[in-house]
Coordinates of C-alpha atoms and ligand atoms in Angstrom, one line a residue:
X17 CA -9.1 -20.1 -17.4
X18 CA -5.9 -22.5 -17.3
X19 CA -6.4 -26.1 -16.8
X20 CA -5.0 -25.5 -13.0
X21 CA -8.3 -23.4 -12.5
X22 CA -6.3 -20.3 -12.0
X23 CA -6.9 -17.1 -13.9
X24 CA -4.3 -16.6 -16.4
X25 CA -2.5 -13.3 -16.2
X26 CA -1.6 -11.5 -18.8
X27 CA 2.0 -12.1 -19.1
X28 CA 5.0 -9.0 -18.8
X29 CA 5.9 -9.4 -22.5
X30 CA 2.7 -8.8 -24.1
X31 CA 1.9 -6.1 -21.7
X32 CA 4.7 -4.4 -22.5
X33 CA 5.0 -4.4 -26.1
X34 CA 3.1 -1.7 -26.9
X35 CA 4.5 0.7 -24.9
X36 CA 8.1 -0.3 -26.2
X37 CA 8.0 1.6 -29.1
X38 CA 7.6 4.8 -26.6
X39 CA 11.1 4.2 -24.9
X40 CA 13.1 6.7 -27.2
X41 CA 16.5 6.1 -28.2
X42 CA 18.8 7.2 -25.4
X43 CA 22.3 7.2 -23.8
X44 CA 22.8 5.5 -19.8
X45 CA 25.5 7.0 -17.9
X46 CA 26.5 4.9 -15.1
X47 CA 28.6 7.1 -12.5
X48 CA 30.1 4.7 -10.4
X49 CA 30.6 2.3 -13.3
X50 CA 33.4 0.5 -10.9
X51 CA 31.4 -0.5 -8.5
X52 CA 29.6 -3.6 -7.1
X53 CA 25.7 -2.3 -8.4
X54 CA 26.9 -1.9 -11.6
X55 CA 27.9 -5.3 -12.5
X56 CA 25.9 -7.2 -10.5
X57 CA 22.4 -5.5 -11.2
X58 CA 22.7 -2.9 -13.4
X59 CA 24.1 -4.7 -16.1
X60 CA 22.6 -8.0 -15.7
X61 CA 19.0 -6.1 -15.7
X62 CA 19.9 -4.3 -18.9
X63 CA 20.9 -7.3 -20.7
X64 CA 17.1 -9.1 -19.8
X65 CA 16.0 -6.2 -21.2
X66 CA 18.0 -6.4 -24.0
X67 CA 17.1 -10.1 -24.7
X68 CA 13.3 -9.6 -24.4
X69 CA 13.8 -6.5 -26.7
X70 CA 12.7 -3.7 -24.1
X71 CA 15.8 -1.5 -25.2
X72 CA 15.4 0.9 -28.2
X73 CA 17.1 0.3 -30.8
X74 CA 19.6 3.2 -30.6
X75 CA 20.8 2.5 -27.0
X76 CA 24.4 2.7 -25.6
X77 CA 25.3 2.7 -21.7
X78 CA 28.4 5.0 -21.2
X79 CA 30.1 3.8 -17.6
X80 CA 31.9 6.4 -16.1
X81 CA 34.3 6.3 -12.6
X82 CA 37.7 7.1 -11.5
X83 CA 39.0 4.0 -12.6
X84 CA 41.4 4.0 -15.6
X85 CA 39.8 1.7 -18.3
X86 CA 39.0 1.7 -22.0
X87 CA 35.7 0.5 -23.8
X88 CA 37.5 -2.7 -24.0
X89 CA 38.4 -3.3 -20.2
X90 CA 34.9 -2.0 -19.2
X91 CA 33.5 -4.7 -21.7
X92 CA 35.7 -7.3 -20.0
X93 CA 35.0 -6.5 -16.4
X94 CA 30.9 -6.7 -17.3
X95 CA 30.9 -10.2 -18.7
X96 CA 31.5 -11.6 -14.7
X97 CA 27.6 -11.5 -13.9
X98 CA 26.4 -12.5 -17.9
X99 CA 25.8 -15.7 -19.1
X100 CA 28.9 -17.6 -20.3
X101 CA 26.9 -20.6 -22.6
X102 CA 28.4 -21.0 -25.7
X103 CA 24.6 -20.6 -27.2
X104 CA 24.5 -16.7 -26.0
X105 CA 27.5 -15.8 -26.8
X106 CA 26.3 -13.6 -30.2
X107 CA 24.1 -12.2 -28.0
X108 CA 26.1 -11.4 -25.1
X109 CA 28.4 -9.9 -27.8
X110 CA 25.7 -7.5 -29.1
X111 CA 24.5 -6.3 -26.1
X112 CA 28.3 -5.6 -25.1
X113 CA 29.1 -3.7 -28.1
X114 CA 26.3 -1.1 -27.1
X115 CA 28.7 -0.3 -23.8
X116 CA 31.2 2.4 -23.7
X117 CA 33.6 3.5 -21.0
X118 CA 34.9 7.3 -20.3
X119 CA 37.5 7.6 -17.1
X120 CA 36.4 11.1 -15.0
X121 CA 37.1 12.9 -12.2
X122 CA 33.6 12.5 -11.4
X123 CA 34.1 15.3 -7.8
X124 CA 36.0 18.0 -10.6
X125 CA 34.1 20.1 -12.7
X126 CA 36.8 20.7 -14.9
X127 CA 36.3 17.7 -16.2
X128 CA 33.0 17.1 -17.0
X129 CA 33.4 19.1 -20.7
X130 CA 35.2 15.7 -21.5
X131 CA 31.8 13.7 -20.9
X132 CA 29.7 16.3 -22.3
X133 CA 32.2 16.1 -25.8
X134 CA 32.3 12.4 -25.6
X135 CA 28.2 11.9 -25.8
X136 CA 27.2 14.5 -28.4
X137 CA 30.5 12.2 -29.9
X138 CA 28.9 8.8 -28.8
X139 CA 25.3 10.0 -30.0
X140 CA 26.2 11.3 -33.4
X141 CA 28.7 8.4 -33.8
X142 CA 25.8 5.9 -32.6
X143 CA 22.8 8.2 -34.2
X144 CA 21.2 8.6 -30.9
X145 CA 19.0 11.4 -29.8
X146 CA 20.7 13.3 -27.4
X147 CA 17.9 11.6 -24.6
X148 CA 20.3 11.2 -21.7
X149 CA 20.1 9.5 -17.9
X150 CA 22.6 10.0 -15.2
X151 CA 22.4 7.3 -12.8
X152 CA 24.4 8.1 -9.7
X153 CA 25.5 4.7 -8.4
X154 CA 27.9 6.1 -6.5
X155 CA 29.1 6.9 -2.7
X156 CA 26.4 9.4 -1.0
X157 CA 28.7 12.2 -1.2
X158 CA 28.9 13.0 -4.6
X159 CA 24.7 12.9 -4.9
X160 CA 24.9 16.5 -4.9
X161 CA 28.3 17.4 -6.3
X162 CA 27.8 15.2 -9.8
X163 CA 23.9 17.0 -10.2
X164 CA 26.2 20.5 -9.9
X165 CA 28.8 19.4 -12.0
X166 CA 26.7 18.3 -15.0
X167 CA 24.5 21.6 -14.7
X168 CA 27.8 23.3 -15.1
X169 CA 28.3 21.5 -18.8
X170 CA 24.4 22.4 -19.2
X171 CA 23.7 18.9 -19.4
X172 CA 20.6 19.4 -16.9
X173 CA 19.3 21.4 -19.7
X174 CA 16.5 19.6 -21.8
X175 CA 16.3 21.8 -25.4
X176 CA 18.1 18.9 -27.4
X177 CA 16.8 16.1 -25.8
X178 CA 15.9 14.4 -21.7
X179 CA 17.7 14.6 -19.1
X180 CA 17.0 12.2 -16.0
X181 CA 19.1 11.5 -13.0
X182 CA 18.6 8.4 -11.0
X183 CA 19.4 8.2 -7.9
X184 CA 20.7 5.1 -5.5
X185 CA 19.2 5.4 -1.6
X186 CA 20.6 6.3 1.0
X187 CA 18.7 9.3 0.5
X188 CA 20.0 11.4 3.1
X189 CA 21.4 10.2 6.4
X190 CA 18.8 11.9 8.7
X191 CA 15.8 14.7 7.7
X192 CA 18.1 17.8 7.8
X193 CA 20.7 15.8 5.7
X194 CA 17.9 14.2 3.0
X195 CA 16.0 17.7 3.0
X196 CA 19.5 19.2 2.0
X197 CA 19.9 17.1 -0.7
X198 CA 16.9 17.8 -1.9
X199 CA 17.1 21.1 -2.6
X200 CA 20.3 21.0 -3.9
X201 CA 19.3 18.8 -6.6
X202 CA 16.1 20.8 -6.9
X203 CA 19.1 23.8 -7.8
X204 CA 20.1 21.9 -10.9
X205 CA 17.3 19.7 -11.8
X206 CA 13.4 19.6 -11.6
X207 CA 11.3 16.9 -9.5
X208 CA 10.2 15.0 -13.1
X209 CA 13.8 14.6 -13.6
X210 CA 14.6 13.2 -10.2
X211 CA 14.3 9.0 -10.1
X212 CA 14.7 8.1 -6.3
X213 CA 15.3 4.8 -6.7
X214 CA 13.8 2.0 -4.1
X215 CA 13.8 -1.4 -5.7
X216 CA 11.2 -2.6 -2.8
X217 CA 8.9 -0.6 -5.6
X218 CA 10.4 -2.6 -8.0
X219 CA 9.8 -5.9 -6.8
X220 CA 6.7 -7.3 -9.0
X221 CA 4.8 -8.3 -5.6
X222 CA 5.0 -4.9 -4.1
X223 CA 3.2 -3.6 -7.3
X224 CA 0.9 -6.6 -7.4
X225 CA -0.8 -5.3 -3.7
X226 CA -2.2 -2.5 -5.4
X227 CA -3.8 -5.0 -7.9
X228 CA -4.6 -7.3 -5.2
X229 CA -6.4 -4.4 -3.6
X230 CA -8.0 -2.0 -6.4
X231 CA -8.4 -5.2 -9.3
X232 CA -11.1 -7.1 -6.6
X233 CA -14.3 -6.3 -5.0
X234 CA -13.5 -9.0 -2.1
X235 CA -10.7 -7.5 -0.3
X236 CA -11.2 -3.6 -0.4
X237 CA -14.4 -2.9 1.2
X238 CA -12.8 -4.8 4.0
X239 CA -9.7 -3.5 4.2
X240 CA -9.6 -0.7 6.8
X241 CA -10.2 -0.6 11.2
X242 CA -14.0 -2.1 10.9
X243 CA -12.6 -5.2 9.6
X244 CA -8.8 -5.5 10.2
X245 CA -7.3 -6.1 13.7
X246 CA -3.5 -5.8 12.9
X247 CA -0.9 -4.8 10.1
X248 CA 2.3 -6.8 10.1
X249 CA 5.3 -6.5 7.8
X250 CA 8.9 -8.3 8.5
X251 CA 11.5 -8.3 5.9
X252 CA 14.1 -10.8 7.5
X253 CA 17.2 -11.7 5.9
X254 CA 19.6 -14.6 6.8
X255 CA 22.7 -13.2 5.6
X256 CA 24.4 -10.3 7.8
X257 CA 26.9 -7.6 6.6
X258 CA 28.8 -9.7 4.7
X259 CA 31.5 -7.3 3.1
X260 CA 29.1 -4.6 3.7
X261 CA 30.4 -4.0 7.3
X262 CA 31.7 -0.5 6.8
X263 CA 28.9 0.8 5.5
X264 CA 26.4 -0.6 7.5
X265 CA 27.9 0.3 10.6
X266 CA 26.9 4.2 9.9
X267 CA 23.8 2.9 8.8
X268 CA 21.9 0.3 11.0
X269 CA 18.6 -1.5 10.0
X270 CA 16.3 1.4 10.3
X271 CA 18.7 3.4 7.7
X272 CA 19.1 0.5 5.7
X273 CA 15.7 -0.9 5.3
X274 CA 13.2 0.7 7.4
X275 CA 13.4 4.5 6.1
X276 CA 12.7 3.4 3.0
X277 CA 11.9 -0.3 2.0
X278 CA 9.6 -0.9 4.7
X279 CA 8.0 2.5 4.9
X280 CA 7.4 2.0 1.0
X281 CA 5.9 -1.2 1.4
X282 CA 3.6 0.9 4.6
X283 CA 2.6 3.3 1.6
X284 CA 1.1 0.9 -0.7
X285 CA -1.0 -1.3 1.8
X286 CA -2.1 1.5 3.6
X287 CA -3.0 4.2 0.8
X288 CA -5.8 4.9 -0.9
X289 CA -7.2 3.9 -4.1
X290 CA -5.3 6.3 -6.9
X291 CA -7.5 8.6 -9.2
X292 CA -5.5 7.2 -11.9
X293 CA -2.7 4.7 -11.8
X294 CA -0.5 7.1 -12.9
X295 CA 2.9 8.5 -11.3
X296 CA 1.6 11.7 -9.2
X297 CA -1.8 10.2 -8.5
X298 CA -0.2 7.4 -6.6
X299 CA 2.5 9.1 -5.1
X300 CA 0.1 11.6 -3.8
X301 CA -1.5 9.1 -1.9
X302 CA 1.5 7.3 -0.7
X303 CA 2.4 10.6 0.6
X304 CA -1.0 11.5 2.6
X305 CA -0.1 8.1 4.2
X306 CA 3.0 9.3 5.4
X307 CA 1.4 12.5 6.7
X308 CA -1.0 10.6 8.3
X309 CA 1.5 8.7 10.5
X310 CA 0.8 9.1 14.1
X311 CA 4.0 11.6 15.4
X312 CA 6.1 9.1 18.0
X313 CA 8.3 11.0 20.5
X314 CA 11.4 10.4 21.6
X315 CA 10.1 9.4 25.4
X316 CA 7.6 7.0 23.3
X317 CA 10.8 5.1 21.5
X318 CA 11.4 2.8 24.6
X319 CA 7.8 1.1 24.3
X320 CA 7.3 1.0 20.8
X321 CA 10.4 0.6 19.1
X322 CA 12.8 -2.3 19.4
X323 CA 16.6 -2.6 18.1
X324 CA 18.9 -5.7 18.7
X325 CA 22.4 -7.0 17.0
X326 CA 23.6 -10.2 16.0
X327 CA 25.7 -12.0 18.6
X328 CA 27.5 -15.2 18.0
X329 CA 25.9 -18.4 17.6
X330 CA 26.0 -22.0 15.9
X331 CA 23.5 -22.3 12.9
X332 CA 23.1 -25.5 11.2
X333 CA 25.9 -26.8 13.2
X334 CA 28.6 -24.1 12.1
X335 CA 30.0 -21.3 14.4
X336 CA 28.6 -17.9 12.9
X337 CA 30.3 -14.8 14.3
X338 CA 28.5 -11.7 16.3
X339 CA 28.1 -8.2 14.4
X340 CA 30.8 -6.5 16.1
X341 CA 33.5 -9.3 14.8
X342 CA 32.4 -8.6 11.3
X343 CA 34.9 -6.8 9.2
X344 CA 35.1 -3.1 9.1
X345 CA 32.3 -3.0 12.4
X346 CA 33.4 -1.2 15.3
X347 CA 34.0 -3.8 18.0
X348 CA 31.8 -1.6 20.4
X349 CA 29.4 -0.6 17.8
X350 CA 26.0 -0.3 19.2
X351 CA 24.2 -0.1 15.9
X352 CA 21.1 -2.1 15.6
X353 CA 21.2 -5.3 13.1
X354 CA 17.3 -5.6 14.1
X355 CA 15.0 -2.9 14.5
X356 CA 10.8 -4.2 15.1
X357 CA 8.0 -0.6 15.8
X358 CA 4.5 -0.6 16.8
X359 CA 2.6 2.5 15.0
X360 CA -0.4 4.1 14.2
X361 CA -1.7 5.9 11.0
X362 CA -4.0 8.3 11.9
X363 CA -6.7 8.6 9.5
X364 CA -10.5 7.7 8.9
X365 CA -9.4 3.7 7.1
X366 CA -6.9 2.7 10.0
X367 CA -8.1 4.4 13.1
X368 CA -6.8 2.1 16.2
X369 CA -5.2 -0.5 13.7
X370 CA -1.9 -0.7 15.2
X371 CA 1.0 -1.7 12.0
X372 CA 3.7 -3.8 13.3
X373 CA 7.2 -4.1 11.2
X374 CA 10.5 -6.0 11.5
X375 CA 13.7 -6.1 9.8
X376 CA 17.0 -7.6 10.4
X377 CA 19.9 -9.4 9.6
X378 CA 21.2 -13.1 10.2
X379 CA 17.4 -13.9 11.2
X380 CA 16.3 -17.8 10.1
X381 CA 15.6 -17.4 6.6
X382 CA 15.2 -14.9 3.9
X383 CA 11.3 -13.4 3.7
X384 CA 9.6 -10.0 3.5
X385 CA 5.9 -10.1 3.7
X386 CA 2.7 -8.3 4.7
X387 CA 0.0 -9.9 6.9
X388 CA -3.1 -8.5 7.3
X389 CA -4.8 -9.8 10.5
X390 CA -8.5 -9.8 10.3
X391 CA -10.7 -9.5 13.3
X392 CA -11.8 -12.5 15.1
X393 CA -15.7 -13.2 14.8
X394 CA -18.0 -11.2 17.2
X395 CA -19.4 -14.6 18.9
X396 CA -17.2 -17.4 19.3
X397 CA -19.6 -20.3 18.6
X398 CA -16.7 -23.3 18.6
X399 CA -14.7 -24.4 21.2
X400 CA -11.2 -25.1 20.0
X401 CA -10.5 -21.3 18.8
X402 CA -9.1 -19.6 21.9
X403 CA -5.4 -19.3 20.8
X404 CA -4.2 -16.0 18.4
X405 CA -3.6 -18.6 15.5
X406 CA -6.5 -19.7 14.9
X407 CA -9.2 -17.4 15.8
X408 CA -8.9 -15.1 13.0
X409 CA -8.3 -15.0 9.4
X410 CA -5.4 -13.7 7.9
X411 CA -4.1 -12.6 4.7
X412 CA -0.8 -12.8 3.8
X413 CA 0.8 -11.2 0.6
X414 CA 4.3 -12.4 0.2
X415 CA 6.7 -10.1 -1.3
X416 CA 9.8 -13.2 -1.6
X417 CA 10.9 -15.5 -1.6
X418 CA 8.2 -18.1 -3.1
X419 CA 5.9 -14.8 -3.9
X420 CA 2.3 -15.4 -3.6
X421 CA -0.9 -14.6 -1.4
X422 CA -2.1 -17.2 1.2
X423 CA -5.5 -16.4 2.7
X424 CA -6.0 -18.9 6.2
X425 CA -9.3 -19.6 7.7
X426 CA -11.1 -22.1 9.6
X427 CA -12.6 -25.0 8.7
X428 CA -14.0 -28.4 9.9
X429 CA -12.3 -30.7 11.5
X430 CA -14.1 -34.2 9.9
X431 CA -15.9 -36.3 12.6
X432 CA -17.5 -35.8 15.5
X433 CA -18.2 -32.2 17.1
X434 CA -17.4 -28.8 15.8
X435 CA -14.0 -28.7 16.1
X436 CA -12.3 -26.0 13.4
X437 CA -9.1 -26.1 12.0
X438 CA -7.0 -23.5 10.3
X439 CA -6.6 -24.2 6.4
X440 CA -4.8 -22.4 3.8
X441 CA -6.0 -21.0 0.1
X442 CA -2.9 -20.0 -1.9
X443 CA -1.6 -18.9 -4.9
X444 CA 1.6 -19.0 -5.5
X445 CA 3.5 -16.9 -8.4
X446 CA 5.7 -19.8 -9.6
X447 CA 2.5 -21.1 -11.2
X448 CA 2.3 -19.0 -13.9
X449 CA 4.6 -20.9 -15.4
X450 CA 5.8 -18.7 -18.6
X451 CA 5.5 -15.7 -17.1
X452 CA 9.2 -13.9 -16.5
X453 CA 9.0 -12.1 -13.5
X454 CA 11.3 -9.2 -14.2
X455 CA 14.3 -8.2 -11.2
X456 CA 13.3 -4.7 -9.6
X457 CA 16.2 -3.0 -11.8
X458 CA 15.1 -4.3 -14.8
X459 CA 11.5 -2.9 -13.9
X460 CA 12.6 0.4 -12.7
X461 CA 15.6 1.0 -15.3
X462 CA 12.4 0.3 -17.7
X463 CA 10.3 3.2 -16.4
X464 CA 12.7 5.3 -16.2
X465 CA 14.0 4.8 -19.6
X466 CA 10.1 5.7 -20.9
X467 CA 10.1 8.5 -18.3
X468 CA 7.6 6.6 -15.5
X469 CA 8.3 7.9 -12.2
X470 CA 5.5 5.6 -10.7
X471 CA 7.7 3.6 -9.3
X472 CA 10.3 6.5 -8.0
X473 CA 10.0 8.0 -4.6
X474 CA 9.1 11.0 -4.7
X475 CA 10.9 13.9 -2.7
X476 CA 8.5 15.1 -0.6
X477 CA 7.4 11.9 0.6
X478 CA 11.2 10.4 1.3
X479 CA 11.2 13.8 3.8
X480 CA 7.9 12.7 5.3
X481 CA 9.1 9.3 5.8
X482 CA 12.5 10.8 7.6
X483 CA 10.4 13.1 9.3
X484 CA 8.1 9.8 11.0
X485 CA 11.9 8.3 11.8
X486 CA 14.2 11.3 13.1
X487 CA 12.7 11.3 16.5
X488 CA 13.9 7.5 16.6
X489 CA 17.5 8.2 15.8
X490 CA 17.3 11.2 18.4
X491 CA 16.2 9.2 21.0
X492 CA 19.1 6.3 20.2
X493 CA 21.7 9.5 20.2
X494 CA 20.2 11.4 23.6
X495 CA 20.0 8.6 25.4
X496 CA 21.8 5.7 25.4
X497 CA 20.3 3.5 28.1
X498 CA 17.7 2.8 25.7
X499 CA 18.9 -1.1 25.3
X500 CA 20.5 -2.7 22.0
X501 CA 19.4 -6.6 22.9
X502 CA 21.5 -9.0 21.6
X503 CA 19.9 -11.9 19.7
X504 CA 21.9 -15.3 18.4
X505 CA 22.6 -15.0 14.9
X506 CA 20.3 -17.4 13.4
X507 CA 17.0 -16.4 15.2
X508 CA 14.2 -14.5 14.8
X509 CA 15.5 -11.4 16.5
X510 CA 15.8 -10.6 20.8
X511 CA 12.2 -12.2 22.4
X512 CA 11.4 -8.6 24.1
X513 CA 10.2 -7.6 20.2
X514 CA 7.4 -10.3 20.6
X515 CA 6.0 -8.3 23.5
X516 CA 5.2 -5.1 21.3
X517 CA 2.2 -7.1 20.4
X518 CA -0.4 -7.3 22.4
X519 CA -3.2 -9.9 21.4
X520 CA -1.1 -12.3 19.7
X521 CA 2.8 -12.7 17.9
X522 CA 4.4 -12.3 15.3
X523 CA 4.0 -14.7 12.2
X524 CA 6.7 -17.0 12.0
X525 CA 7.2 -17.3 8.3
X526 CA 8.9 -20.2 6.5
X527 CA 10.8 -20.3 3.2
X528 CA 7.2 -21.8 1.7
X529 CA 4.2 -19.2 1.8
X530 CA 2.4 -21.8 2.9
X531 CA 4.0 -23.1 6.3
X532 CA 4.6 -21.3 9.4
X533 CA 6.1 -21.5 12.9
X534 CA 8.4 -23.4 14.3
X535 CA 9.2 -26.3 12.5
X536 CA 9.2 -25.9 8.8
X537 CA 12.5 -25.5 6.2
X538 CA 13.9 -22.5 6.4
Ligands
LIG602 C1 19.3 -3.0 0.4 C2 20.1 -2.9 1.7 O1 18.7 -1.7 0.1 O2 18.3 -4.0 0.4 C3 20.6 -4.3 2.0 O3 21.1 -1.9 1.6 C4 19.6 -5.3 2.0 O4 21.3 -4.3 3.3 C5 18.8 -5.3 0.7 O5 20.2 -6.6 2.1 C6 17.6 -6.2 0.7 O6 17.1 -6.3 -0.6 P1 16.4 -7.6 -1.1 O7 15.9 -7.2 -2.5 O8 17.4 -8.6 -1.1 O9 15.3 -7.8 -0.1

């Protein structure tokens, strides 16, 4: 027990060192070197590894795109997102010299015998087993071409060492499109190959709800329709598009975020307990989750499902533009910035439990959390606790910012009567001072590396989750009356979204865990 009272948890490091010696020396291609992921997260979560000595020994990263560059230049252009103090420089320099560069016509297969020649080159040079991963961060189109083109230079083949492919969402535009991929890939590779990447899974507080619920005897014998009123889950974000325009204008929220992050995050409060934690036992279950979802059809989108866009507005005293002025957005583009459902799962735990989740862009502040809405009390004894608020107790496991679990419940008032007022009992991650809380990349690049697919969507369930969505996007394409509300950039999203609840609203989360509504720092 710490001096704070709290329960010290067994920090990252030390859970992780014994499995270290199982990551097995191995070679990173990045496709899509170039590109944004690369430097900004890729990269930067490979050197944390590096510093806290996660990476084997013999490790290289080869970065491979269009782009004509040497070893040199690549090393150059990666230094932009590491540190740049003078006391980790040696360090910085290390972990550079372990990244090569190889220009490619990534779309020819006529060119991929150069990359196959320049690994066996860079592993016998390097004395690195011939372990290899592919990660494809690059545009959707090549997802299936680059799989093809490496099975052509038999580097899908695993006789001399692994071979693993990563692979950046979108998954697939819509269910024909992901179910395509899929068994394209499936052509070249097998499913234990395939790493469907999802950094919501990543995210330390996603994996901590499965501890929260299977690691304590308190929260799972309640946790299902006897007990639980409501499901809620909003991932808001206060930025919008930002350079992103192009892309997201093809996409829209429920591409962006809800087909996967939020569906993922659905998965893991609503599943249950694993055999074994262990890769297939809980994807298996994430998966029977997802087959469990109550079917919405398209007449049915109107009433549950909610989609809104950005219009302009002041925040904080400065003039913020709408969506459609945003670069590379069609000025008549009716795709939705905010996206909020009502749903069902139909099973034997959440029978009647309607799950309520929300997503958008240029909302207040930056939060994704899960709040678990207990029901009230059979008899209401005291006065004061007519209003939604305060009348039952709810749970809330936040994912970020400030990550943490905030349990609120009533207590009373000192003085006269019985009058009871909510209170809050929190934890609050920052406390465990010490502890690094690794970025989803570094986690996932991890597990991957060691050949954990825990974390890794799995294929058939990224089809169920497009199956639960397709009759949404139908619906938006047949028939376009159903409305896109505009909301002011800077709020939480158009008001008809608060009316999809029926005994209460929304929480109104703050940048603290802790505080709530409407007056709080965002
Ligand atoms: C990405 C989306 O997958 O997730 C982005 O493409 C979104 O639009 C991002 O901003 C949110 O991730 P995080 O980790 O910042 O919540």
């Amino acid at each position: 027990m710490a001096s704070n009272g709290l329960l010290q948890v067994k920090p990252y490091r030390t859970d992780k060192l014994k499995i270290m010696s199982q990551t097995e020396s191995q070679i990173l291609v990045i496709f899509g070197a170039s590109g944004d992921l690369t430097k900004r997260k890729l990269i930067p979560a490979l050197y944390e590894l590096y510093l806290r000595n996660f990476l084997p020994q013999k490790f290289a990263v080869l970065g491979v795109s269009r782009t004509n560059l040497s070893d040199e230049d690549f090393r150059d252009k990666m230094t932009e997102f590491l540190p740049s103090a003078e006391e980790q420089k040696a360090q910085v320099n290390d972990f550079l010299d372990k990244l090569y560069y190889q220009p490619l016509a990534t779309d020819d297969a006529y060119d991929y015998p150069i990359l196959r020649d320049r690994l066996t080159t860079l592993a016998k040079q390097n004395t690195i087993a011939e372990n290899f991963i592919f990660y494809l961060s690059t545009p959707p189109k090549l997802y299936d071409v680059i799989p093809a083109n490496l099975a052509s230079v038999d580097l899908n083949q695993t006789a001399d060492g692994f071979r693993r492919l990563i692979i950046e969402k979108p998954f697939g535009t819509d269910l024909e499109s992901a179910k395509r991929l899929n068994k394209k890939l499936l052509d070249y590779f097998e499913e234990e190959q395939i790493y469907r990447i999802d950094h919501y899974l990543g995210k330390e507080s996603v994996q901590n709800m499965l501890v929260t619920r299977f690691a304590n005897g308190i929260f799972e014998p309640i946790w299902n329709h006897n007990f639980i009123e409501r499901v809620e889950i909003t991932s808001a974000e206060a930025l919008g598009v930002e350079e992103r325009g192009g892309y997201y204008d093809n996409s829209g929220a429920m591409r962006d975020m809800v087909q996967n992050h939020l569906m993922q995050m659905v998965g893991m409060v609503a599943m249950e307990p694993p055999v074994v934690i262990e890769a297939d036992a809980i994807r298996n279950e994430v998966l029977k989750v997802f087959q469990s979802l109550r079917p919405i059809s398209e007449e049915d989108v109107v009433n549950n499902v909610i989609r809104g866009q950005y219009i302009e507005s002041h925040i904080k005293g400065e003039a913020v533009k709408g969506y459609r002025d945003e670069k590379g957005v069609n000025p008549e583009s009716r795709t939705e910035t905010f996206f909020a459902m009502k749903f069902f799962i139909d099973n034997w735990r959440w029978s009647g439990v309607p799950f309520y989740i929300r997503t958008g862009k240029k909302l207040p502040t930056r939060v994704t959390e899960v709040v678990i809405h207990f029901k009230k009390t059979p008899h209401h004894l005291f006065g004061n606790l007519a209003d939604d608020q305060h009348s039952h107790n709810q749970l809330v496991i936040r994912i970020q910012p400030d990550e943490g679990i905030l349990l609120k419940f009533g207590m009373k008032v000192p003085g006269a009567g019985f009058n009871v007022q909510t209170v809050n009992m929190d934890f609050h991650y920052d406390e465990l001072r010490n502890v690094h809380l690794p970025a989803a990349y570094e986690r996932l690049l991890l597990d991957c590396m060691q050949g954990d697919a825990t974390l890794y969507s799995r294929g058939d369930a990224v089809v169920k989750a497009w199956e639960f969505v397709q009759p949404i996007l139908n619906a938006w394409a047949n028939n376009p009356e159903i409305p896109v509300y505009g909301y002011p950039a800077g709020t939480w999203g158009p008001d008809v979204a608060d009316q999809l609840i029926e005994n209460g609203t929304w929480r109104y989360p703050c940048k603290n865990l802790s505080n709530d509504g409407n007056y709080c720092e965002l």
